[in-house]
Amino acid sequence: MNWMMRGRLGLMMFLEYFIWGGWYVTLTTWLTHTLHFSDTAAGVAAGATTIGAMVSPFFVGLIADRFFATQRLLGTLHIVGGVVLYLTSRQTSFSSLYSLELIYCLCYMPTMALSNSLAFRQMRNPQTEFGPIRVMGTAGWIVAGLLIGYLRIESTAFPMQIAAGVSVFMGLYCFTLPHTPPLRHAEGKTGLASVFPLEAVKLLGERSMAIFAIASFLICIPLQFYYAFTNPFLNEIGVTNAAGKMTGGQISELLCMLLIPWFFRRLGVKYMLVAGMLAWTLRYLFFAYGNPDSRVWMLWAGILLHGICYDFFFVTGQIYIDRKASKELRAAAQGLMTFLTYGAGMFVGSWLSGAVVEHYAAGTTKHDWTAIWLVPAVGAAVILLLFLVTFSERRKTAAATDGDLAPQTTS
């Protein structure tokens, strides 16, 4: 893959994650501090993305894989989504805001799997080529957070409006991306079997893949505590420019992303996944006992662990799935895992996190954050121990090469 193609795919990833980072990080801060929604309502709103993630495999399996070119579907979803997101930012009642947000998420969440699929289709060696391109997505999230923090607009609707404008631009840009036709013919079944083909579901029949899928679902339940409530937590305890400081997590993610090939060779799939889950446990413990004064280092440690938290589990998982599935089934397999993780797992986590935060509320503006963060810390630790003793990834040879760990060629 030449440098021009890498640049084009890199810009695609930059815009894809600038949009999400632009509106999602500060959503619950805006909802609770400015619109005065309850913590439970804020958790439910933060979980709208999970419903979009559960529906997204139907877009990927029925449309992207069968009927339309990936870049055209990406463009359409982003343009429509941008308009809906702007309308969402204008609402002040929960019912109207949530309804529009849900429509937006139904547009946006499929684009994550579609952008990954489009990128993989252009690569000859995904293990070495995907990481540097995906890094640009992290950079987009960082720039969004720094911009919002610099402008001091965390508790306003402006982050959502900025993301809406970028979404429309992203949609137009997608139509210039390489033509990526569907891999499967439109003829044949168009029901559930075409969304999650039997061959893709059968991947879960392999013990290691089944355990990975179950662990991925379960770990996403405590994960939603971080995504939904870190920003209001930091703002409540007196951390200034919380959105800007939270980008430290994405900076560490960027560095870890570049090191994924090195860690693959030395740790293998299992212990990269274990390290990711352990990092989530440690992060919540740091948040539980940190403060903006003498123990501010604990807050920074919790933020900076994000690179290991995300890359070692989710990006490793994406590459793991890509090499397990055949060329024709990769989009559907990625969609299936999106359904289980960003969909079902985080859907449960969004309701649970909101309920836990509201349960430990001390008045209208204060919370017992130590008790709150210990809940996901314990949950992540239990999942880690279960995964550690049950998962094994057998290699075909004693001396595996990089090729053994890489996804199959997609170009």
PDB file of N, CA, C and O in Angstrom, residues 216-250:
ATOM      1  N   SER A 216     -15.408 -10.522  26.004  1.00  0.00           N
ATOM      2  CA  SER A 216     -15.569  -9.207  25.392  1.00  0.00           C
ATOM      3  C   SER A 216     -16.903  -8.585  25.795  1.00  0.00           C
ATOM      4  O   SER A 216     -16.982  -7.395  26.109  1.00  0.00           O
ATOM      5  N   PHE A 217     -17.963  -9.399  25.768  1.00  0.00           N
ATOM      6  CA  PHE A 217     -19.276  -8.927  26.198  1.00  0.00           C
ATOM      7  C   PHE A 217     -19.252  -8.490  27.666  1.00  0.00           C
ATOM      8  O   PHE A 217     -19.703  -7.390  28.012  1.00  0.00           O
ATOM      9  N   LEU A 218     -18.713  -9.328  28.523  1.00  0.00           N
ATOM     10  CA  LEU A 218     -18.731  -9.053  29.958  1.00  0.00           C
ATOM     11  C   LEU A 218     -17.870  -7.850  30.323  1.00  0.00           C
ATOM     12  O   LEU A 218     -18.263  -7.021  31.152  1.00  0.00           O
ATOM     13  N   ILE A 219     -16.686  -7.710  29.714  1.00  0.00           N
ATOM     14  CA  ILE A 219     -15.792  -6.620  30.097  1.00  0.00           C
ATOM     15  C   ILE A 219     -16.365  -5.277  29.685  1.00  0.00           C
ATOM     16  O   ILE A 219     -16.041  -4.237  30.284  1.00  0.00           O
ATOM     17  N   CYS A 220     -17.245  -5.264  28.681  1.00  0.00           N
ATOM     18  CA  CYS A 220     -17.837  -4.000  28.240  1.00  0.00           C
ATOM     19  C   CYS A 220     -18.874  -3.462  29.221  1.00  0.00           C
ATOM     20  O   CYS A 220     -19.240  -2.287  29.136  1.00  0.00           O
ATOM     21  N   ILE A 221     -19.336  -4.277  30.148  1.00  0.00           N
ATOM     22  CA  ILE A 221     -20.279  -3.796  31.158  1.00  0.00           C
ATOM     23  C   ILE A 221     -19.598  -2.813  32.104  1.00  0.00           C
ATOM     24  O   ILE A 221     -20.051  -1.671  32.246  1.00  0.00           O
ATOM     25  N   PRO A 222     -18.479  -3.181  32.759  1.00  0.00           N
ATOM     26  CA  PRO A 222     -17.794  -2.171  33.582  1.00  0.00           C
ATOM     27  C   PRO A 222     -17.126  -1.068  32.766  1.00  0.00           C
ATOM     28  O   PRO A 222     -16.925   0.043  33.265  1.00  0.00           O
ATOM     29  N   LEU A 223     -16.804  -1.333  31.503  1.00  0.00           N
ATOM     30  CA  LEU A 223     -16.163  -0.306  30.679  1.00  0.00           C
ATOM     31  C   LEU A 223     -17.039   0.928  30.522  1.00  0.00           C
ATOM     32  O   LEU A 223     -16.535   2.057  30.439  1.00  0.00           O
ATOM     33  N   GLN A 224     -18.344   0.743  30.477  1.00  0.00           N
ATOM     34  CA  GLN A 224     -19.232   1.868  30.223  1.00  0.00           C
ATOM     35  C   GLN A 224     -19.200   2.898  31.345  1.00  0.00           C
ATOM     36  O   GLN A 224     -19.513   4.068  31.123  1.00  0.00           O
ATOM     37  N   PHE A 225     -18.784   2.494  32.548  1.00  0.00           N
ATOM     38  CA  PHE A 225     -18.625   3.463  33.630  1.00  0.00           C
ATOM     39  C   PHE A 225     -17.617   4.537  33.227  1.00  0.00           C
ATOM     40  O   PHE A 225     -17.818   5.724  33.491  1.00  0.00           O
ATOM     41  N   TYR A 226     -16.534   4.125  32.598  1.00  0.00           N
ATOM     42  CA  TYR A 226     -15.510   5.089  32.195  1.00  0.00           C
ATOM     43  C   TYR A 226     -16.028   6.010  31.101  1.00  0.00           C
ATOM     44  O   TYR A 226     -15.914   7.233  31.201  1.00  0.00           O
ATOM     45  N   TYR A 227     -16.587   5.437  30.055  1.00  0.00           N
ATOM     46  CA  TYR A 227     -16.995   6.238  28.915  1.00  0.00           C
ATOM     47  C   TYR A 227     -18.112   7.219  29.255  1.00  0.00           C
ATOM     48  O   TYR A 227     -18.145   8.333  28.742  1.00  0.00           O
ATOM     49  N   ALA A 228     -19.027   6.813  30.143  1.00  0.00           N
ATOM     50  CA  ALA A 228     -20.174   7.652  30.437  1.00  0.00           C
ATOM     51  C   ALA A 228     -19.913   8.674  31.537  1.00  0.00           C
ATOM     52  O   ALA A 228     -20.466   9.778  31.494  1.00  0.00           O
ATOM     53  N   PHE A 229     -19.064   8.348  32.536  1.00  0.00           N
ATOM     54  CA  PHE A 229     -19.042   9.192  33.726  1.00  0.00           C
ATOM     55  C   PHE A 229     -17.668   9.716  34.155  1.00  0.00           C
ATOM     56  O   PHE A 229     -17.572  10.377  35.185  1.00  0.00           O
ATOM     57  N   THR A 230     -16.625   9.483  33.368  1.00  0.00           N
ATOM     58  CA  THR A 230     -15.324  10.046  33.758  1.00  0.00           C
ATOM     59  C   THR A 230     -15.317  11.562  33.672  1.00  0.00           C
ATOM     60  O   THR A 230     -14.803  12.242  34.566  1.00  0.00           O
ATOM     61  N   ASN A 231     -15.868  12.119  32.606  1.00  0.00           N
ATOM     62  CA  ASN A 231     -15.845  13.570  32.464  1.00  0.00           C
ATOM     63  C   ASN A 231     -16.643  14.276  33.552  1.00  0.00           C
ATOM     64  O   ASN A 231     -16.130  15.218  34.182  1.00  0.00           O
ATOM     65  N   PRO A 232     -17.884  13.878  33.861  1.00  0.00           N
ATOM     66  CA  PRO A 232     -18.571  14.522  34.985  1.00  0.00           C
ATOM     67  C   PRO A 232     -17.885  14.272  36.317  1.00  0.00           C
ATOM     68  O   PRO A 232     -17.913  15.135  37.193  1.00  0.00           O
ATOM     69  N   PHE A 233     -17.257  13.113  36.492  1.00  0.00           N
ATOM     70  CA  PHE A 233     -16.504  12.831  37.710  1.00  0.00           C
ATOM     71  C   PHE A 233     -15.365  13.828  37.897  1.00  0.00           C
ATOM     72  O   PHE A 233     -15.210  14.439  38.967  1.00  0.00           O
ATOM     73  N   LEU A 234     -14.562  14.020  36.870  1.00  0.00           N
ATOM     74  CA  LEU A 234     -13.423  14.934  36.966  1.00  0.00           C
ATOM     75  C   LEU A 234     -13.890  16.370  37.179  1.00  0.00           C
ATOM     76  O   LEU A 234     -13.291  17.123  37.964  1.00  0.00           O
ATOM     77  N   ASN A 235     -14.945  16.762  36.493  1.00  0.00           N
ATOM     78  CA  ASN A 235     -15.470  18.115  36.686  1.00  0.00           C
ATOM     79  C   ASN A 235     -16.009  18.305  38.104  1.00  0.00           C
ATOM     80  O   ASN A 235     -15.786  19.350  38.727  1.00  0.00           O
ATOM     81  N   GLU A 236     -16.684  17.308  38.634  1.00  0.00           N
ATOM     82  CA  GLU A 236     -17.276  17.440  39.966  1.00  0.00           C
ATOM     83  C   GLU A 236     -16.227  17.552  41.067  1.00  0.00           C
ATOM     84  O   GLU A 236     -16.408  18.298  42.036  1.00  0.00           O
ATOM     85  N   ILE A 237     -15.120  16.825  40.932  1.00  0.00           N
ATOM     86  CA  ILE A 237     -14.113  16.872  41.998  1.00  0.00           C
ATOM     87  C   ILE A 237     -13.145  18.048  41.833  1.00  0.00           C
ATOM     88  O   ILE A 237     -12.219  18.203  42.634  1.00  0.00           O
ATOM     89  N   GLY A 238     -13.351  18.869  40.801  1.00  0.00           N
ATOM     90  CA  GLY A 238     -12.590  20.103  40.680  1.00  0.00           C
ATOM     91  C   GLY A 238     -11.419  20.081  39.727  1.00  0.00           C
ATOM     92  O   GLY A 238     -10.558  20.963  39.784  1.00  0.00           O
ATOM     93  N   VAL A 239     -11.371  19.118  38.815  1.00  0.00           N
ATOM     94  CA  VAL A 239     -10.303  19.076  37.816  1.00  0.00           C
ATOM     95  C   VAL A 239     -10.646  20.058  36.699  1.00  0.00           C
ATOM     96  O   VAL A 239     -11.718  19.977  36.101  1.00  0.00           O
ATOM     97  N   THR A 240      -9.760  20.995  36.428  1.00  0.00           N
ATOM     98  CA  THR A 240      -9.993  21.971  35.369  1.00  0.00           C
ATOM     99  C   THR A 240      -9.627  21.389  34.002  1.00  0.00           C
ATOM    100  O   THR A 240      -8.738  20.552  33.901  1.00  0.00           O
ATOM    101  N   ASN A 241     -10.332  21.839  32.969  1.00  0.00           N
ATOM    102  CA  ASN A 241     -10.077  21.382  31.601  1.00  0.00           C
ATOM    103  C   ASN A 241     -10.066  19.858  31.535  1.00  0.00           C
ATOM    104  O   ASN A 241      -9.141  19.235  31.012  1.00  0.00           O
ATOM    105  N   ALA A 242     -11.106  19.241  32.098  1.00  0.00           N
ATOM    106  CA  ALA A 242     -11.153  17.785  32.173  1.00  0.00           C
ATOM    107  C   ALA A 242     -11.085  17.137  30.792  1.00  0.00           C
ATOM    108  O   ALA A 242     -10.380  16.136  30.603  1.00  0.00           O
ATOM    109  N   ALA A 243     -11.799  17.680  29.809  1.00  0.00           N
ATOM    110  CA  ALA A 243     -11.792  17.092  28.466  1.00  0.00           C
ATOM    111  C   ALA A 243     -10.390  17.120  27.866  1.00  0.00           C
ATOM    112  O   ALA A 243      -9.960  16.156  27.228  1.00  0.00           O
ATOM    113  N   GLY A 244      -9.670  18.222  28.068  1.00  0.00           N
ATOM    114  CA  GLY A 244      -8.313  18.305  27.555  1.00  0.00           C
ATOM    115  C   GLY A 244      -7.389  17.313  28.235  1.00  0.00           C
ATOM    116  O   GLY A 244      -6.577  16.650  27.580  1.00  0.00           O
ATOM    117  N   LYS A 245      -7.522  17.169  29.556  1.00  0.00           N
ATOM    118  CA  LYS A 245      -6.662  16.235  30.288  1.00  0.00           C
ATOM    119  C   LYS A 245      -6.979  14.785  29.919  1.00  0.00           C
ATOM    120  O   LYS A 245      -6.086  13.932  29.894  1.00  0.00           O
ATOM    121  N   MET A 246      -8.240  14.514  29.626  1.00  0.00           N
ATOM    122  CA  MET A 246      -8.609  13.144  29.254  1.00  0.00           C
ATOM    123  C   MET A 246      -7.976  12.707  27.944  1.00  0.00           C
ATOM    124  O   MET A 246      -7.858  11.501  27.677  1.00  0.00           O
ATOM    125  N   THR A 247      -7.546  13.649  27.123  1.00  0.00           N
ATOM    126  CA  THR A 247      -6.879  13.256  25.875  1.00  0.00           C
ATOM    127  C   THR A 247      -5.526  12.610  26.142  1.00  0.00           C
ATOM    128  O   THR A 247      -4.953  11.993  25.243  1.00  0.00           O
ATOM    129  N   GLY A 248      -5.022  12.748  27.371  1.00  0.00           N
ATOM    130  CA  GLY A 248      -3.811  12.011  27.727  1.00  0.00           C
ATOM    131  C   GLY A 248      -4.004  10.517  27.531  1.00  0.00           C
ATOM    132  O   GLY A 248      -3.056   9.791  27.197  1.00  0.00           O
ATOM    133  N   GLY A 249      -5.230  10.048  27.737  1.00  0.00           N
ATOM    134  CA  GLY A 249      -5.523   8.644  27.490  1.00  0.00           C
ATOM    135  C   GLY A 249      -5.376   8.275  26.035  1.00  0.00           C
ATOM    136  O   GLY A 249      -4.853   7.210  25.690  1.00  0.00           O
ATOM    137  N   GLN A 250      -5.811   9.167  25.148  1.00  0.00           N
ATOM    138  CA  GLN A 250      -5.676   8.882  23.715  1.00  0.00           C
ATOM    139  C   GLN A 250      -4.223   9.013  23.250  1.00  0.00           C
ATOM    140  O   GLN A 250      -3.811   8.327  22.320  1.00  0.00           O
TER     141      GLN A 250
END
